[in-house]
Short mmCIF file of C-alpha atoms in Angstrom, two decimals:
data_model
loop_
_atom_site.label_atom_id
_atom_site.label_comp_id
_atom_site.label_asym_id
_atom_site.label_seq_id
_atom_site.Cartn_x
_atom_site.Cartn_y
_atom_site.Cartn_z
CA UNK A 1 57.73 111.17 238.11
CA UNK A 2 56.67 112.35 234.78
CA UNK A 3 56.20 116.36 234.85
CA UNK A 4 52.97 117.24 232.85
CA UNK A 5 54.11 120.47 231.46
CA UNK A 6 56.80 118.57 228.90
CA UNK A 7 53.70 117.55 227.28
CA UNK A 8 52.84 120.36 226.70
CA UNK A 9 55.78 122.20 225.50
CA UNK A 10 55.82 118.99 222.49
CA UNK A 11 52.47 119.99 221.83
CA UNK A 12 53.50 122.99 221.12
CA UNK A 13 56.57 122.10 219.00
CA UNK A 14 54.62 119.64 217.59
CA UNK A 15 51.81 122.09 216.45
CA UNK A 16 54.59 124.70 214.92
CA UNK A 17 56.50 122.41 212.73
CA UNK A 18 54.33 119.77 211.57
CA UNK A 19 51.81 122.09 209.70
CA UNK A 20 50.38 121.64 206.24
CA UNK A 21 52.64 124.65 205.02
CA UNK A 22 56.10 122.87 206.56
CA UNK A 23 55.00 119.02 205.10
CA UNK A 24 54.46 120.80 201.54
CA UNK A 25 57.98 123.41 201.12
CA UNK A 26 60.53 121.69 202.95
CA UNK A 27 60.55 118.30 200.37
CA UNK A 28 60.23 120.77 197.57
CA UNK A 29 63.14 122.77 198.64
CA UNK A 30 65.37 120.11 199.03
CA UNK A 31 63.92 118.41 195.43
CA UNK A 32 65.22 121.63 194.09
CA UNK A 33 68.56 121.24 196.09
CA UNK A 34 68.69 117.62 194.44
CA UNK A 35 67.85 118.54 190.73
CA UNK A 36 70.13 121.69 190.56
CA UNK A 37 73.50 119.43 192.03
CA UNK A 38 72.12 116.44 189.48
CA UNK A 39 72.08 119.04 186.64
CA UNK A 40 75.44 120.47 187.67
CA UNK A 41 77.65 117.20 188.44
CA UNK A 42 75.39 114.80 186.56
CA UNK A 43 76.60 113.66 182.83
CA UNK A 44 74.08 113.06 180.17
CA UNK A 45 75.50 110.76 177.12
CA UNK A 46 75.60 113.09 173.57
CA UNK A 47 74.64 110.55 170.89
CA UNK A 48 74.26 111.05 167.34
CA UNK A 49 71.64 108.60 165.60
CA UNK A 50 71.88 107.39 161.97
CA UNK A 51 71.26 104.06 159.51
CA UNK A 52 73.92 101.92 158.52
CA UNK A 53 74.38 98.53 156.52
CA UNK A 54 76.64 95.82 157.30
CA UNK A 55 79.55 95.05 154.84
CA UNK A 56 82.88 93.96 154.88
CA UNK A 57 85.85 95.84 155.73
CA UNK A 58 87.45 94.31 152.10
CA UNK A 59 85.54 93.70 149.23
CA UNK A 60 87.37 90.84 147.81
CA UNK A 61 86.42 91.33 143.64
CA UNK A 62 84.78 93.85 141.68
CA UNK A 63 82.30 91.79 139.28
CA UNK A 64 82.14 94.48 135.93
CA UNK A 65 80.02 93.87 132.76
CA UNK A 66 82.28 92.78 129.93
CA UNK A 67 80.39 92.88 126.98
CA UNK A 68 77.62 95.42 125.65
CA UNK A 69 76.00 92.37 123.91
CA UNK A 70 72.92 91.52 125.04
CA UNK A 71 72.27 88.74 128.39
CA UNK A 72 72.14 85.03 127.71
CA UNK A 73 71.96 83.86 131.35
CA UNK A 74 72.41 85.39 134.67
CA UNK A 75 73.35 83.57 137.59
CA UNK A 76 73.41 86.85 139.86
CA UNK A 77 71.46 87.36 143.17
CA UNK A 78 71.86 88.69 146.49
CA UNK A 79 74.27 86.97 149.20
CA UNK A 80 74.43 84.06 146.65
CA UNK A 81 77.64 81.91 147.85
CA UNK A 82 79.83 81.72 144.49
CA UNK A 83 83.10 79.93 144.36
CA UNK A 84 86.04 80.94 142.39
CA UNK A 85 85.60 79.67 138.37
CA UNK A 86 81.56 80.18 138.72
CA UNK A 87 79.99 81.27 135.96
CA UNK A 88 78.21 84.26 136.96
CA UNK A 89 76.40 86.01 133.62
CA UNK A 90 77.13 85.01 129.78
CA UNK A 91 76.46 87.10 126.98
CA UNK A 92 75.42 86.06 122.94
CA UNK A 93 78.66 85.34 121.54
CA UNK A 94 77.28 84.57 117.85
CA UNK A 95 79.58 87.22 116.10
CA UNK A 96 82.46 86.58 118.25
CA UNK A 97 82.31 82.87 117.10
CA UNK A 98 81.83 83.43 114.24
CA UNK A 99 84.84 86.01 113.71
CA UNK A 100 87.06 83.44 115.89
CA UNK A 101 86.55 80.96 113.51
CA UNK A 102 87.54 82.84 110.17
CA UNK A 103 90.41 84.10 111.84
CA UNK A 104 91.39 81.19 112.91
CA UNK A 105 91.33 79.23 109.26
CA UNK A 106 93.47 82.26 107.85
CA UNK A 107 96.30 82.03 110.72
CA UNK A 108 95.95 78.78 109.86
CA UNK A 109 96.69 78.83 105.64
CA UNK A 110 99.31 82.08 107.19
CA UNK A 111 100.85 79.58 109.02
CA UNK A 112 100.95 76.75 106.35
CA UNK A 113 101.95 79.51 103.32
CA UNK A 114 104.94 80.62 105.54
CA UNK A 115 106.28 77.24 106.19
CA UNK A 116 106.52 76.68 102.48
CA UNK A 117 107.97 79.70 101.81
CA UNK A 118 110.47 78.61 104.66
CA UNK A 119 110.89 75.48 102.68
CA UNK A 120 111.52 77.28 99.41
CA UNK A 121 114.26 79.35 100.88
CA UNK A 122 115.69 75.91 102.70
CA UNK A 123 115.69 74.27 99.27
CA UNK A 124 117.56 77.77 97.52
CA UNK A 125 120.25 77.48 99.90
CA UNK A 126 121.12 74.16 100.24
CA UNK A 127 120.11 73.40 96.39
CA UNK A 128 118.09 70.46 96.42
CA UNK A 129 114.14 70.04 97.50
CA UNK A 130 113.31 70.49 101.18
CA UNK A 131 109.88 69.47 100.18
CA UNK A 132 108.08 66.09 101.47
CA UNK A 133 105.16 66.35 99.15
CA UNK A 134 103.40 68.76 96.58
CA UNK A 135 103.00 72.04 97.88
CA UNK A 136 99.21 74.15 97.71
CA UNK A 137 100.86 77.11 97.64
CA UNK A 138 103.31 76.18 94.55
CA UNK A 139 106.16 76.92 95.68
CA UNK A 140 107.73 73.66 94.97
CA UNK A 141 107.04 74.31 91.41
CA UNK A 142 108.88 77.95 91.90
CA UNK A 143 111.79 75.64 92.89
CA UNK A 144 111.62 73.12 90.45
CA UNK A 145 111.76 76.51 87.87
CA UNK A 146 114.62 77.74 89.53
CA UNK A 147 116.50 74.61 88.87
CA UNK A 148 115.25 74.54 85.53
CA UNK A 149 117.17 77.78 85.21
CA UNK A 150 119.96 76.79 86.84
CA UNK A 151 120.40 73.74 84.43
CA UNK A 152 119.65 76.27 81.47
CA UNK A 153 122.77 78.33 82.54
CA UNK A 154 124.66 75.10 82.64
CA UNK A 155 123.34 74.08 79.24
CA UNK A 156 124.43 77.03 78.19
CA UNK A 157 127.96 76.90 79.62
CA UNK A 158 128.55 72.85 78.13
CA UNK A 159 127.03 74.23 74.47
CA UNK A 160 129.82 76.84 74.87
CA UNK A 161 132.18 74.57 75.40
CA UNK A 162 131.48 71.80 72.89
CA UNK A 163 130.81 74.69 70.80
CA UNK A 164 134.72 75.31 71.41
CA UNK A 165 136.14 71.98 71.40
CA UNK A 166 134.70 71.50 67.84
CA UNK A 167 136.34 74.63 66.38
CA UNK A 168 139.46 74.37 67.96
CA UNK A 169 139.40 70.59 66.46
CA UNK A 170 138.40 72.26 62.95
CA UNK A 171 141.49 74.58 63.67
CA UNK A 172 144.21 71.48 64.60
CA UNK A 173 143.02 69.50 61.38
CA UNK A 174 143.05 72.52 59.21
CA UNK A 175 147.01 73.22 60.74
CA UNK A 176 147.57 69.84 60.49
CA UNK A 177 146.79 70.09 56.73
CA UNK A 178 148.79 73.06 56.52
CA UNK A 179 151.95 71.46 57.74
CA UNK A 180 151.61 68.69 56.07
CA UNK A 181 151.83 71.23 52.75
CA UNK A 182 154.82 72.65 54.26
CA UNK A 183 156.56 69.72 55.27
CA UNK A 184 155.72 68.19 51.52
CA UNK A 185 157.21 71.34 50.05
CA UNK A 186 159.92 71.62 52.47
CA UNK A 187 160.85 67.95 50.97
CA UNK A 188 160.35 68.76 47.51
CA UNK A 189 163.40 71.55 48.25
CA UNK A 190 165.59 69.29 49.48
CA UNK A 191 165.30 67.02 46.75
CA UNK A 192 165.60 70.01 44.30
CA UNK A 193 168.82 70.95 46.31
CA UNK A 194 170.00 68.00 45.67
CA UNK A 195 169.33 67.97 42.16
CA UNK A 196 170.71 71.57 41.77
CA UNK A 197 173.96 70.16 43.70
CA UNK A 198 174.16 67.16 41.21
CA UNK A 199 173.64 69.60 38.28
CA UNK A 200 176.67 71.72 39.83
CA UNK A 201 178.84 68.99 40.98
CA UNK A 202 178.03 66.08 38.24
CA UNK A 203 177.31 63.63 40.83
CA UNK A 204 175.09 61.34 40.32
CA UNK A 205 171.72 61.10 41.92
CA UNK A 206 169.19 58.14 42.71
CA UNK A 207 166.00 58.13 44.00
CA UNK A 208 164.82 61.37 43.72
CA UNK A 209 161.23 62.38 42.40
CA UNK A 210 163.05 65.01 39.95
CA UNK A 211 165.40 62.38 38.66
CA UNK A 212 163.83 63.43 35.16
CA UNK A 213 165.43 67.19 35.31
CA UNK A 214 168.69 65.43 36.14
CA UNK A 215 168.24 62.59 33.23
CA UNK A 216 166.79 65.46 30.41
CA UNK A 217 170.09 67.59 31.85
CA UNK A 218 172.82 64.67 30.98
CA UNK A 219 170.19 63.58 27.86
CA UNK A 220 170.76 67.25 26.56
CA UNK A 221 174.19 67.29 27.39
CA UNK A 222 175.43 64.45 25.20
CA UNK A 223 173.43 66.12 22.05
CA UNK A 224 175.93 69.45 22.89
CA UNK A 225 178.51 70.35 20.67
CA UNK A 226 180.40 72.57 22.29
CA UNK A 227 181.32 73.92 25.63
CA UNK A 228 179.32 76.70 25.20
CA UNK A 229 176.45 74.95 24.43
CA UNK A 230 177.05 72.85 27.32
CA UNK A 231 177.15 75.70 29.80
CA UNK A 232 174.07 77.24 28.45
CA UNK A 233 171.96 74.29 28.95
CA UNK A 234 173.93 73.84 32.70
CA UNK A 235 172.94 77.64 33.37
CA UNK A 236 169.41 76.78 31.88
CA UNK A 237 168.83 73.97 33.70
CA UNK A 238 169.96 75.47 37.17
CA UNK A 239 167.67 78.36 36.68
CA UNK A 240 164.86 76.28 36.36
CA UNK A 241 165.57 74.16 39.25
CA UNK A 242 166.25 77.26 41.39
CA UNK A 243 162.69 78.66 40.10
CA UNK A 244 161.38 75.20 41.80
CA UNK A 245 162.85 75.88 44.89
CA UNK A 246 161.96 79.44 45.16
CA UNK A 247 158.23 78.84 44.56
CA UNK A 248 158.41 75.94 47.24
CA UNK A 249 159.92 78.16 49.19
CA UNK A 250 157.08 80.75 48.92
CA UNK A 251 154.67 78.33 49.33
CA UNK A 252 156.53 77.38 52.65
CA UNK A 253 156.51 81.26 53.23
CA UNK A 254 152.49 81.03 52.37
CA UNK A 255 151.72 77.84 54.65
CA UNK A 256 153.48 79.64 57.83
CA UNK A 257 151.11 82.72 57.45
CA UNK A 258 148.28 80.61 57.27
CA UNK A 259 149.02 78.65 60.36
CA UNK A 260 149.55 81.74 62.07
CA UNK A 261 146.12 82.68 61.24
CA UNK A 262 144.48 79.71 62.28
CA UNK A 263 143.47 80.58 66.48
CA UNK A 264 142.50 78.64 68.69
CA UNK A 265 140.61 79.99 72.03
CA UNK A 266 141.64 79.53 75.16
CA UNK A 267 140.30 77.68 78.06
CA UNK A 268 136.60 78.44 78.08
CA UNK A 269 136.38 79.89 82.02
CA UNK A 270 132.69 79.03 84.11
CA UNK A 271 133.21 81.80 86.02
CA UNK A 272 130.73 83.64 84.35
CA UNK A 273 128.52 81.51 84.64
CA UNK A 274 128.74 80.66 87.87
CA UNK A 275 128.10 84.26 88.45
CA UNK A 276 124.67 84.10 86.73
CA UNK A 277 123.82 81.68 89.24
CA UNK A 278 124.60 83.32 91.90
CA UNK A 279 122.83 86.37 90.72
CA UNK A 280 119.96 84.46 90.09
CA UNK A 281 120.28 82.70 93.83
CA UNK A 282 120.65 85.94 95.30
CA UNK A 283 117.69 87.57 93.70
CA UNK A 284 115.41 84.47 94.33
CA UNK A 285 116.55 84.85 98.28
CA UNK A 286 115.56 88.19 98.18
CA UNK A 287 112.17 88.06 96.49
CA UNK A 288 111.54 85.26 99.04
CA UNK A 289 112.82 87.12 101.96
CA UNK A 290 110.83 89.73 101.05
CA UNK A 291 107.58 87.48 100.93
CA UNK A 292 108.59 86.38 104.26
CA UNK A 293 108.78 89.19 105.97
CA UNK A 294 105.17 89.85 104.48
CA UNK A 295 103.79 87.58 105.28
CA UNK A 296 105.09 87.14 109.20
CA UNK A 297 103.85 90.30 109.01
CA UNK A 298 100.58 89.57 108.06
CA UNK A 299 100.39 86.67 110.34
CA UNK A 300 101.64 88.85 113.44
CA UNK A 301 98.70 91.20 112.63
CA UNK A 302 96.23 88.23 112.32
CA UNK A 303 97.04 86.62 115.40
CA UNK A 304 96.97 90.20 117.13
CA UNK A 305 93.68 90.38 115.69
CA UNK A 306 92.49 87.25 117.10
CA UNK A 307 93.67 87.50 120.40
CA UNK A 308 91.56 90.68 120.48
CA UNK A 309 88.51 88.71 119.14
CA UNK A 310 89.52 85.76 121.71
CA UNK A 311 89.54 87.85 124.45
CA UNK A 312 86.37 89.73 123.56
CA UNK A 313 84.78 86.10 123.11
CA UNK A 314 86.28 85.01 126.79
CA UNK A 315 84.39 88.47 127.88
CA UNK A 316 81.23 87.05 127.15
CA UNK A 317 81.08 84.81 130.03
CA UNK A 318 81.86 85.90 133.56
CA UNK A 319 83.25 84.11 136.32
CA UNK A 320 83.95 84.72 139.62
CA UNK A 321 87.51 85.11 140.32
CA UNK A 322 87.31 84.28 143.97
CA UNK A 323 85.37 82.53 146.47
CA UNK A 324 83.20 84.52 148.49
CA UNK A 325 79.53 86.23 148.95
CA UNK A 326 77.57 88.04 146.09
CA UNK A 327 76.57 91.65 146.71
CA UNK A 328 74.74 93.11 143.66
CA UNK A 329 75.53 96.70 143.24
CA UNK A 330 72.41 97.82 141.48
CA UNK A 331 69.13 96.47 140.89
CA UNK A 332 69.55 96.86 137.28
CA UNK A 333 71.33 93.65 137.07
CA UNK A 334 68.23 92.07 135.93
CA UNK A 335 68.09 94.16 132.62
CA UNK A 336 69.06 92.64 129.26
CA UNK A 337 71.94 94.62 128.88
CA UNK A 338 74.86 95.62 131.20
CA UNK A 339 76.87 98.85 129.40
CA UNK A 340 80.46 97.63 129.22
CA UNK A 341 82.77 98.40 132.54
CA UNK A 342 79.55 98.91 134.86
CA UNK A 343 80.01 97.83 138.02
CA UNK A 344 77.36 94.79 138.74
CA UNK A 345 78.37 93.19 141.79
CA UNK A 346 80.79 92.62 144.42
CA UNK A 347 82.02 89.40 146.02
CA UNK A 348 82.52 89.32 150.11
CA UNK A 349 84.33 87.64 151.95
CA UNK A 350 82.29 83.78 152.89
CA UNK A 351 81.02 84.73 156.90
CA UNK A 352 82.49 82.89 159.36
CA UNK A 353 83.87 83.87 163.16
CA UNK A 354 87.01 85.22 161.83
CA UNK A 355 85.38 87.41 159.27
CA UNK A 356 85.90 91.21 159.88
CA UNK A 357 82.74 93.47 159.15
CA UNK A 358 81.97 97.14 159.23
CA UNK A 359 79.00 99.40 159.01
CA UNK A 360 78.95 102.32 157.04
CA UNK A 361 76.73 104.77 157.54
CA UNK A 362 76.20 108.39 156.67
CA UNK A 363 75.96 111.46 159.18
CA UNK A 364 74.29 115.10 157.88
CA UNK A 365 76.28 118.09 158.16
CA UNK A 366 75.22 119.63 161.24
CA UNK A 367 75.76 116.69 162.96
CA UNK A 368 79.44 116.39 162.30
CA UNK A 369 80.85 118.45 165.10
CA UNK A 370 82.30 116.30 168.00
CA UNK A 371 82.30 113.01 165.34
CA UNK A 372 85.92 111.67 165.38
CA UNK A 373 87.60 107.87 165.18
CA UNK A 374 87.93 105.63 167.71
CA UNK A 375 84.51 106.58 169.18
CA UNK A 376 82.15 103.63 170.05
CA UNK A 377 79.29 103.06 168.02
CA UNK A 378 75.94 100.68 169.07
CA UNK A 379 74.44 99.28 165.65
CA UNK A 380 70.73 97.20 166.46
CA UNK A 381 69.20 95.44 163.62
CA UNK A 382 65.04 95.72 164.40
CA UNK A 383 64.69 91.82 163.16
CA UNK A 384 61.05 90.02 163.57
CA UNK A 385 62.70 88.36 166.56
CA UNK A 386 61.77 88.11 170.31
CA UNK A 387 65.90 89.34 170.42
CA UNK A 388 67.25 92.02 168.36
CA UNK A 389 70.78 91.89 167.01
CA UNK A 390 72.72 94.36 168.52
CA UNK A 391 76.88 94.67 168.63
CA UNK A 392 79.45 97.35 169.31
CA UNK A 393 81.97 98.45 167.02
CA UNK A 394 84.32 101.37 166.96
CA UNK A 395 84.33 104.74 163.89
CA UNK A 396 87.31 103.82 161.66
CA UNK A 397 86.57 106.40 159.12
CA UNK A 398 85.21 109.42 158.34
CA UNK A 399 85.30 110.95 154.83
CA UNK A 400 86.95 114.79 154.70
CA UNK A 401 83.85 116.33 153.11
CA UNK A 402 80.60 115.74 152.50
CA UNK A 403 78.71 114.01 149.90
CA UNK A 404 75.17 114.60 148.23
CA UNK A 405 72.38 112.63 148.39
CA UNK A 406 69.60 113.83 145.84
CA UNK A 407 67.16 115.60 148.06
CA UNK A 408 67.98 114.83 151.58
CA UNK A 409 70.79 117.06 151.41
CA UNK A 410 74.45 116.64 152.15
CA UNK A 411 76.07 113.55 154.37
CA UNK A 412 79.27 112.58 155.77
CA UNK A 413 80.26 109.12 155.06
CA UNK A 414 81.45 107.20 157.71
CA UNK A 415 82.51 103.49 158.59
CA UNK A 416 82.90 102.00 161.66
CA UNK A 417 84.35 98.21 162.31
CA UNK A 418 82.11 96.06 164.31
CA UNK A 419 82.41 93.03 166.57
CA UNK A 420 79.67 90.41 166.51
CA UNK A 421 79.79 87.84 169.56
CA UNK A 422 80.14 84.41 168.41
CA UNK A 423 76.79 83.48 168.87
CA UNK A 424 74.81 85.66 166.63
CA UNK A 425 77.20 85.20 164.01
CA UNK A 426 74.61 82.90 161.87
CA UNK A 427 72.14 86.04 162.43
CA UNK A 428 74.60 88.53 160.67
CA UNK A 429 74.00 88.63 156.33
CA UNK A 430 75.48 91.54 154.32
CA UNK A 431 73.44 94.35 153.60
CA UNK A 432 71.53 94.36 157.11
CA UNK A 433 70.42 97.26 158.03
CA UNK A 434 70.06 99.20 161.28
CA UNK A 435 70.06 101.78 163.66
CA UNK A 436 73.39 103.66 164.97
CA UNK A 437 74.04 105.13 167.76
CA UNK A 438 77.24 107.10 168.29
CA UNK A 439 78.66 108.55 171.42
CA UNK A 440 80.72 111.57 170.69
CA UNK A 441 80.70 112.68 174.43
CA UNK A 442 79.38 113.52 177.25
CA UNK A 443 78.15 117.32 179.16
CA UNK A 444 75.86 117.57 182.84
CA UNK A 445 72.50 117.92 182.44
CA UNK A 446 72.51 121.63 183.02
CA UNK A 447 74.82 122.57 179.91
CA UNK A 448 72.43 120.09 177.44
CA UNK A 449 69.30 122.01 178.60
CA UNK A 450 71.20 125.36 177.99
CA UNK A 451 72.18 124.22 174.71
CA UNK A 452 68.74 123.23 173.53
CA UNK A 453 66.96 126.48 174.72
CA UNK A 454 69.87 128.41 172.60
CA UNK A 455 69.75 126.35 169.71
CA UNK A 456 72.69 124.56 169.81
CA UNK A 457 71.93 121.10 168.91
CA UNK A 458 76.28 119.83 169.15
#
């Protein structure tokens, strides 16, 4: 059977612990139990929250400005897709043309003046004209008057020489003459030898020129009367006859003197004149050498010259030198003149899956502590979409010290790379922008509160 008085001792419990006062502490006490172990053993996430923009992690071109001339046309604009050759801004070019072209026509009379004087030098050497046609620059004429020299020299040489045949002819004839003398007079001594040895002897002679001295002798001997007489005209007649042949043989004497003086010169040597040639030759190779070298010279320095102008010309058109995404750098690039070397765009990589991307962002200085590489990052990109982009990446980089911005003070610049799932990829331009979230560690609940009421907001 049931005993009453159990009923009543629950009553009683009942009444002692289920009071207003019991309900009320008990679940607040153990609440208290519950948030001091949560704050103690539970972790809280420390994030740091910044903006970043999406790029690439390589820029594949720097586009600079070229020219300081003013803009003709500009092709640039923001995530235009380019490919390599493009032409991306021009710039007037007027002057440049215009310089192009003068230089041009004097490289080109350069050129044409040192192939004649090539020609000229060719035609020196091998002595005869290397030129096809009449020359503009005259030089065939300066040929054609070196000859002319030449042949003067030779002239000069064969008047020489004729000059010398014709006296030494003058000289033979006039020896000639002379030995004919002698050889007359040498004859006339014989026959007065022979006369004188007739005279001496009393032979008879015949067919002599002085048969008459002979004749007048015998003719004056007859008419003698004595032997005296006759010896006297002998003696007489001898003398005379001896005279003869001593006068012929001083004229003999005479005729050999003046052969000896008649000279004749030798052989008339070229020699000299062939060195005036070559003198001449040499100095016309040097002069011409000398113009050479000039003028290569000159041409080098004209060509150098227009290579410069060239290239300053080819700077007035831009073009992109590789395939890829436009990212303007400024938003000046719409003014009418980019200074020269200025940075004015950039060309990305072309998006695709396989493209890899970053975020850079920038942290301020108090915020730095705890911030290293390798920690994950959350980047969201607040599109007008029912579905925000949002991907993961990892911090790559962080600069060593800080840079300033104007007035918002000084900033840490940091990049992070980024992995987009395949199917937002066509959601994903350069230059997004977004919000960051980094997690640089963790601490329990306890330690964060602690560290806000001190003030320490790492």
């Amino acid at each position: 059977m049931f005993d009453p008085n159990y009923l009543e001792s629950g009553e009683f419990y009942q009444r002692r612990y289920n009071n207003f006062s019991t309900l009320i502490i008990m679940p607040i006490f153990i609440l208290v139990i519950f948030v001091i172990l949560f704050g103690l053993f539970a972790k809280r996430e420390i994030v740091v929250k910044a903006s970043g923009e999406i790029e690439p992690t390589k820029v594949l071109s720097d586009i600079q400005s070229t020219s300081n001339n003013a803009i003709d046309s500009n092709y640039l604009s923001e995530n235009k897709l380019v490919k390599k050759g493009d032409t991306l801004v021009t710039f007037e070019s007027n002057n440049e043309q215009v310089s192009s072209k003068l230089l041009k026509n004097q490289i080109t009379n350069a050129t044409a003046c040192l192939k004649s004087m090539t020609l000229y030098k060719q035609s020196i050497n091998q002595g005869s004209s290397a030129f096809k046609e009449s020359d503009e620059f005259g030089y065939d004429s300066l040929f054609n008057d070196y000859i002319a020299q030449i042949d003067s020299l030779n002239d000069e040489f064969n008047q020489q020489n004729s000059d010398k045949q014709t006296a030494d002819s003058q000289a033979e004839h006039q020896i000639d003459v002379l030995k004919q003398g002698q050889t007359k007079n040498t004859q006339q001594i014989s026959e007065c030898q022979d006369i004188l040895k007739s005279i001496k002897t009393g032979a008879k002679v015949s067919n002599n020129p002085y048969q008459y001295v002979y004749d007048n002798y015998v003719a004056q001997l007859a008419n003698a009367q004595t032997a005296a007489e006759k010896e006297q005209i002998k003696q007489a007649v001898i003398s005379n006859v001896q005279q003869q042949i001593d006068q012929l043989t001083t004229a003999n004497t005479s005729y050999d003197g003046q052969i000896a003086s008649v000279t004749k010169n030798g052989p008339l040597s070229k020699s000299s004149t062939l060195d005036k040639i070559n003198d001449l030759k040499q100095q016309q190779l040097a002069n011409i050498q000398k113009k050479i070298n000039d003028q290569q010279q000159s041409l080098n320095e004209l060509t150098a010259k227009d290579s410069s102008v060239n290239k300053e010309y080819r700077d007035t058109v831009i073009k992109a030198s590789e395939t890829g995404i436009l990212h303007l750098a400024s938003d000046k690039t719409n003014s009418k003149y980019l200074p020269k070397g200025t940075i004015i765009a950039q060309i990305y990589p072309k998006l695709t899956k396989k493209t890899s991307l970053q975020v850079k962002y920038y942290i301020p200085v108090n915020n730095i502590l705890g911030l290293k590489t390798s920690q994950k990052i959350k980047f969201t990109v607040n599109q007008n979409v029912t579905k925000p982009l949002s991907v993961t990446g990892k911090v790559t980089k962080i600069s060593s010290a800080p840079v300033s911005l104007s007035k918002e003070g000084s900033f840490y610049m940091c990049t992070a790379k980024i992995v987009v799932p395949e199917k937002q990829v066509d959601q994903v331009k350069y230059g997004l922008q977004g919000n960051i979230v980094i997690t640089k560690g963790t601490k329990s609940w306890f330690n964060y509160y602690k560290d806000i009421l001190l003030g320490n907001k790492n």
